[in-house]
Short mmCIF file of C-alpha atoms in Angstrom, two decimals:
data_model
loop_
_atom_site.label_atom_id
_atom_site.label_comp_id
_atom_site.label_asym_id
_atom_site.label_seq_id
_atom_site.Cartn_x
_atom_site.Cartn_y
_atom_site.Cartn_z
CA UNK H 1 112.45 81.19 79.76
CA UNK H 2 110.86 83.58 76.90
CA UNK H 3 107.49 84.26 77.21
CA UNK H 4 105.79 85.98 73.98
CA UNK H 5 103.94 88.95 73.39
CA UNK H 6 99.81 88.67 73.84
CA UNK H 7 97.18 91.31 72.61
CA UNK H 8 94.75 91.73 75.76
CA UNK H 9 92.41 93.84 73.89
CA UNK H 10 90.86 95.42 76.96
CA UNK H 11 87.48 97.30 77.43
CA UNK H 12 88.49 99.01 80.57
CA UNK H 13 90.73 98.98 83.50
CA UNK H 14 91.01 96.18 85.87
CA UNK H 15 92.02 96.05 89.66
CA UNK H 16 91.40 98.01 92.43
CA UNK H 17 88.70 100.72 91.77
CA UNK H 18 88.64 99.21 88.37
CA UNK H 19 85.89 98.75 85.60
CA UNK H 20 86.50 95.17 85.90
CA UNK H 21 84.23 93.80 83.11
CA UNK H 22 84.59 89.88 83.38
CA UNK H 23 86.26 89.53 79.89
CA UNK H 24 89.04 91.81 80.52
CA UNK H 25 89.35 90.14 84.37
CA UNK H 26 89.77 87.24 83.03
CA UNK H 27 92.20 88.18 80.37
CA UNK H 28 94.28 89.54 83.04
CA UNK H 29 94.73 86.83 85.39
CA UNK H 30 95.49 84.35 82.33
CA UNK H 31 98.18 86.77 81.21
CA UNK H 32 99.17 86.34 84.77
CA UNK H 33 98.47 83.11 85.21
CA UNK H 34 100.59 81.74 82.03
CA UNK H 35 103.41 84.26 83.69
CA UNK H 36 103.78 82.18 86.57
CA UNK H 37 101.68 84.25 89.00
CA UNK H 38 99.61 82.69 91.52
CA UNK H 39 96.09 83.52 90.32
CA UNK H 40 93.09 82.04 89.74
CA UNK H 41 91.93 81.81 86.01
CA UNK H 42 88.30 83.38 86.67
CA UNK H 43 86.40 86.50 86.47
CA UNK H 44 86.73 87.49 89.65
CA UNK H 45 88.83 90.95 91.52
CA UNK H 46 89.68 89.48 94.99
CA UNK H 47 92.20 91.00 97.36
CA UNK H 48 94.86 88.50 96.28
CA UNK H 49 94.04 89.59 92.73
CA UNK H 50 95.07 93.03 93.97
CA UNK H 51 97.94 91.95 95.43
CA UNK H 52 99.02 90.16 92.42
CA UNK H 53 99.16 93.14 90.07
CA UNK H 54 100.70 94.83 93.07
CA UNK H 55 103.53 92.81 92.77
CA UNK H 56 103.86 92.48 89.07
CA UNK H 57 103.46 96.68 89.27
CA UNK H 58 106.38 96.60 91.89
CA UNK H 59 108.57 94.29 89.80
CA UNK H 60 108.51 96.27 86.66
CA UNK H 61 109.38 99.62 88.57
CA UNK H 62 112.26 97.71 89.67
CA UNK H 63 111.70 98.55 93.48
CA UNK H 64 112.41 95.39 96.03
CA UNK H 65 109.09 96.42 98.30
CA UNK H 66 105.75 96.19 96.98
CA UNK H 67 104.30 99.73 95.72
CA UNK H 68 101.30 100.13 92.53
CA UNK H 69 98.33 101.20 92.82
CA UNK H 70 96.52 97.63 92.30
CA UNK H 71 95.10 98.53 88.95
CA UNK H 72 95.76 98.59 85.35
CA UNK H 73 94.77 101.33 83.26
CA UNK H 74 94.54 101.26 79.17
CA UNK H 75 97.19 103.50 78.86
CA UNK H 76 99.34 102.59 81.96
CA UNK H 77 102.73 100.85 81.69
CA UNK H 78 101.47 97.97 83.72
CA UNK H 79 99.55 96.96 80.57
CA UNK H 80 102.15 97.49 78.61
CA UNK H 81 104.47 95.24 80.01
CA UNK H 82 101.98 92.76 81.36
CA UNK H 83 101.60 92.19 76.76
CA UNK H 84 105.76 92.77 76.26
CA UNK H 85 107.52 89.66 75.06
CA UNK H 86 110.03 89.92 77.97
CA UNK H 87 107.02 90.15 80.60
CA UNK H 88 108.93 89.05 83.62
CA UNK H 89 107.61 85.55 84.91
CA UNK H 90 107.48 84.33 88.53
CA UNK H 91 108.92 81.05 88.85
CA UNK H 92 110.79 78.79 91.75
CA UNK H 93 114.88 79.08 91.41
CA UNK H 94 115.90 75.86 89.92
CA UNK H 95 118.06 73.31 91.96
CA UNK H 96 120.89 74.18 90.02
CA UNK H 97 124.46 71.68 89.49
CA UNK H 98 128.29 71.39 89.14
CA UNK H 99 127.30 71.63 85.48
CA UNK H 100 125.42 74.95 85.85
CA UNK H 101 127.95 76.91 87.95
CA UNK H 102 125.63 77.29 90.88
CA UNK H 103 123.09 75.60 93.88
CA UNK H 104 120.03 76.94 95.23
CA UNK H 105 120.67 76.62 98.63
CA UNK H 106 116.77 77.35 99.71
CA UNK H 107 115.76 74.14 97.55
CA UNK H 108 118.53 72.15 100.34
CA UNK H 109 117.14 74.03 103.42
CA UNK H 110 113.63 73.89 102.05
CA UNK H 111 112.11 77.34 102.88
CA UNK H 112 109.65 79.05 101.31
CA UNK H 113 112.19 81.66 99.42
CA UNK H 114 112.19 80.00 96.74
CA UNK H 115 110.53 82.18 93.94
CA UNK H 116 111.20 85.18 92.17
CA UNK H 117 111.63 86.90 88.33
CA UNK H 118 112.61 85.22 85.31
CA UNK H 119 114.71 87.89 85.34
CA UNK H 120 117.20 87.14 88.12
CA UNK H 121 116.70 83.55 87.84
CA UNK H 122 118.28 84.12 84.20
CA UNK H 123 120.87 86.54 85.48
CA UNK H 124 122.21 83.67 87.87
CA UNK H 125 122.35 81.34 85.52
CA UNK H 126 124.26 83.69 82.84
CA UNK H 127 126.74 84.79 85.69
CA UNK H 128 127.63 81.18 86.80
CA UNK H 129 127.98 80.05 83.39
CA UNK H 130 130.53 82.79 83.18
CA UNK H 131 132.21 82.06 86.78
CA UNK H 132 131.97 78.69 85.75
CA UNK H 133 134.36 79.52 82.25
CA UNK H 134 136.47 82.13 83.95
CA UNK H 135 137.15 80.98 87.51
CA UNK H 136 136.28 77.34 88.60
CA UNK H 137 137.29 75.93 85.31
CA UNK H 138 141.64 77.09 86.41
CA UNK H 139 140.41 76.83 90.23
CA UNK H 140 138.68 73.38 90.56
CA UNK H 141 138.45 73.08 94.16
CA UNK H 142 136.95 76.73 94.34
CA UNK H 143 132.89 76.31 95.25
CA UNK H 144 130.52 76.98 93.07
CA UNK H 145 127.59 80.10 93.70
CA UNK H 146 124.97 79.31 96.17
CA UNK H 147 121.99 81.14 96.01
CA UNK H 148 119.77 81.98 99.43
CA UNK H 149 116.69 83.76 99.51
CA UNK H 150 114.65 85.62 96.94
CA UNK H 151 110.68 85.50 97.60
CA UNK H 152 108.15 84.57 98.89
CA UNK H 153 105.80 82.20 96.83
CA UNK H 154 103.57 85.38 96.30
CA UNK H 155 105.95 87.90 97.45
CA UNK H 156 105.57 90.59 99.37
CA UNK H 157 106.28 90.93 103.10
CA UNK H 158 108.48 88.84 104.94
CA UNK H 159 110.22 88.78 108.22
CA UNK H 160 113.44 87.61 106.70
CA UNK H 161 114.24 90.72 105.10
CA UNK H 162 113.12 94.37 104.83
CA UNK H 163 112.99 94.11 100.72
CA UNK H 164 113.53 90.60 99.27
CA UNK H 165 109.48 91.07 98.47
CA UNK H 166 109.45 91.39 94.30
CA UNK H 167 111.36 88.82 92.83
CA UNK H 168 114.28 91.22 92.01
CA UNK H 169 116.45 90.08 94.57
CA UNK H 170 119.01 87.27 95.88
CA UNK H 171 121.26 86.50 98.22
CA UNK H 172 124.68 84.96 97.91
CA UNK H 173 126.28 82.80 100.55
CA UNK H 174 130.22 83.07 101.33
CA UNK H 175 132.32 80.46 100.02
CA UNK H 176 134.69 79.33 102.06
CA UNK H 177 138.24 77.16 101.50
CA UNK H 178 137.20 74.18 103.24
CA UNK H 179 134.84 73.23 100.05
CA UNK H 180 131.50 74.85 101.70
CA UNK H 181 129.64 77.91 101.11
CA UNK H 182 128.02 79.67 104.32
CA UNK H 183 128.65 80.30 108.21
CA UNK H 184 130.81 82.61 108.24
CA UNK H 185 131.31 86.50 107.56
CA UNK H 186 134.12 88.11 105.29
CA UNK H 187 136.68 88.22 108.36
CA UNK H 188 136.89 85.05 108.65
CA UNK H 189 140.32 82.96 107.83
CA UNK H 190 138.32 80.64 105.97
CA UNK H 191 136.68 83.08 103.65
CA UNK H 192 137.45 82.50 100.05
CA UNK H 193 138.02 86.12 98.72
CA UNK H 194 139.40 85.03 95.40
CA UNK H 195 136.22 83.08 94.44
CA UNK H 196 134.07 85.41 95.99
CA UNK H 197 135.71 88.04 93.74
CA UNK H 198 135.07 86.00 90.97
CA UNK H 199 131.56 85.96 91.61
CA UNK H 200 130.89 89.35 91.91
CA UNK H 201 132.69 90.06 88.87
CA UNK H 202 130.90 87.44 86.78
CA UNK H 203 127.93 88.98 87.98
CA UNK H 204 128.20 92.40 87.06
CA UNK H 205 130.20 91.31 83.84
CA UNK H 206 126.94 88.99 82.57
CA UNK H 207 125.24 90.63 79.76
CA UNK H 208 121.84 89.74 80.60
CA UNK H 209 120.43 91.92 83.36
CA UNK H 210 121.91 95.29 84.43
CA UNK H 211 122.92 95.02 88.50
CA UNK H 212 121.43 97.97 90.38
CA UNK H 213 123.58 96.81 93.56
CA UNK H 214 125.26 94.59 95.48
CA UNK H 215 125.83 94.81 99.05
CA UNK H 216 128.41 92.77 100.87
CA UNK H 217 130.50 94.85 103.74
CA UNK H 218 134.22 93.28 102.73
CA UNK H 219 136.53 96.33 102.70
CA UNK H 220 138.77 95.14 99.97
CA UNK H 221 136.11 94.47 97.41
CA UNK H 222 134.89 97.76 98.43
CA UNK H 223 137.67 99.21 97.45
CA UNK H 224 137.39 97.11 94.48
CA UNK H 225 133.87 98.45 93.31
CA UNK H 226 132.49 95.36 93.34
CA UNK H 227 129.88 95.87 96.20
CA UNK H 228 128.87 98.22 98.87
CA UNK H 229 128.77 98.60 102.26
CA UNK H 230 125.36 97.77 103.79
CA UNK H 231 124.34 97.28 107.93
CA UNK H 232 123.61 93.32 108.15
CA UNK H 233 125.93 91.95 105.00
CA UNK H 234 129.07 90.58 106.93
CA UNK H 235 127.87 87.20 106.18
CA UNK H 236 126.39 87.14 102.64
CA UNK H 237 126.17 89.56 99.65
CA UNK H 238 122.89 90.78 98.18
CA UNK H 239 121.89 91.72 94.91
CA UNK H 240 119.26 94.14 93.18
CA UNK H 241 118.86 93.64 89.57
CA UNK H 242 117.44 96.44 87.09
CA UNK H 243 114.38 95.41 85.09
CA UNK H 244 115.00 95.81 81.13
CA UNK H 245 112.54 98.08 79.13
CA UNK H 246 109.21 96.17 77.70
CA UNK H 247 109.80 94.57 74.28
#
């Protein structure tokens, strides 16, 4: 999913409170736009446009709740980043197969968490490869990851979660021995610790995205430093990802 580097060549600032001259408006929301973001390619500083750099503000502080200011200043990093080669898109988690190491379980439930950075949606898919090579190739019956939950379609707020609203997050489900992933918490007898162990390692072990944390409340791969302790993750693990510097 690369993306490449633009020149914006701005006049002023754009957003809220901006200059907003309609050349460098509309130079924005294409940026956007060919990112993935849901804007409209026009002239125009709406709310929603607001909201929109809000969230692409929020995603390149790395914080899981929306923050920024709504506008973006010559000099400001949001510029910056919104020209970088590694601009983080905003895309819908693929379905994902046996042959990628990992299923997108909102895509089978068909919510509307479906969407987030092209950064975690490449971290998953460079962690399954690798729990797909180190684990379920010796352990065939073992299941493979199933994603739950990262955003919303535009982000932000939702009663599902307190953070989930950037893109920078995602949810695991617990695999179990019977063959299935989900329904159960880590006390269970039908918990799969060894592949969920797997998982976790392949995940902080993939080279592609630097894990900020993972929270999943099973003692023993607490003690293992593979997650932490968090009110509300007996039943799945989440995961915060690290945004990389602008390039």
């Amino acid at each position: 999913m690369p993306s490449l580097s633009v020149s914006l060549n701005l006049n002023g600032s754009v957003g809220k409170d901006g200059k907003n001259e309609p050349h460098d408006v509309l130079a924005v929301k294409n940026r956007l736009a060919d990112l993935g973001f849901p804007v409209t390619r026009d002239s125009l500083v709406n709310p929603e446009t607001i909201d929109i750099i809000k969230l692409f503000q929020s995603i390149i502080k790395g914080e899981t709740v929306i923050v920024g200011d709504g506008r973006i200043d010559l000099d400001g990093p949001t510029l910056k980043f919104l020209q970088a080669a590694n601009a983080p898109q905003w895309l819908e988690m693929p379905k994902g197969s046996p042959a990628e190491g990992f299923i997108n379980h909102d895509n089978q439930q068909g919510d509307n968490h479906d969407f987030g950075t092209s950064w975690m949606i490449e971290m998953i898919q460079t962690a399954a490869q690798l729990y797909l090579n180190t684990y379920l190739s010796s352990h065939p019956s073992a299941v493979l990851i199933q994603t739950n939950d990262l955003s919303k379609p535009r982000g932000g707020i939702t009663s599902a979660h307190k953070t989930h609203q950037t893109g920078l997050s995602c949810d695991l489900r617990l695999p179990r021995k019977d063959g299935q992933s989900g329904g159960i918490v880590f006390s269970d007898s039908q918990f799969d610790r060894d592949a969920m162990r797997a998982m976790l390692k392949a995940i902080r072990n993939q080279s592609k995205y630097a894990i900020n944390q993972i929270l999943f409340n099973d003692f023993t791969l607490i003690e293992e430093h593979l997650c932490e302790k968090a009110r509300g993750h007996d039943n799945h693990a989440h995961i915060d990802i690290i945004p990389p510097p602008p390039q």
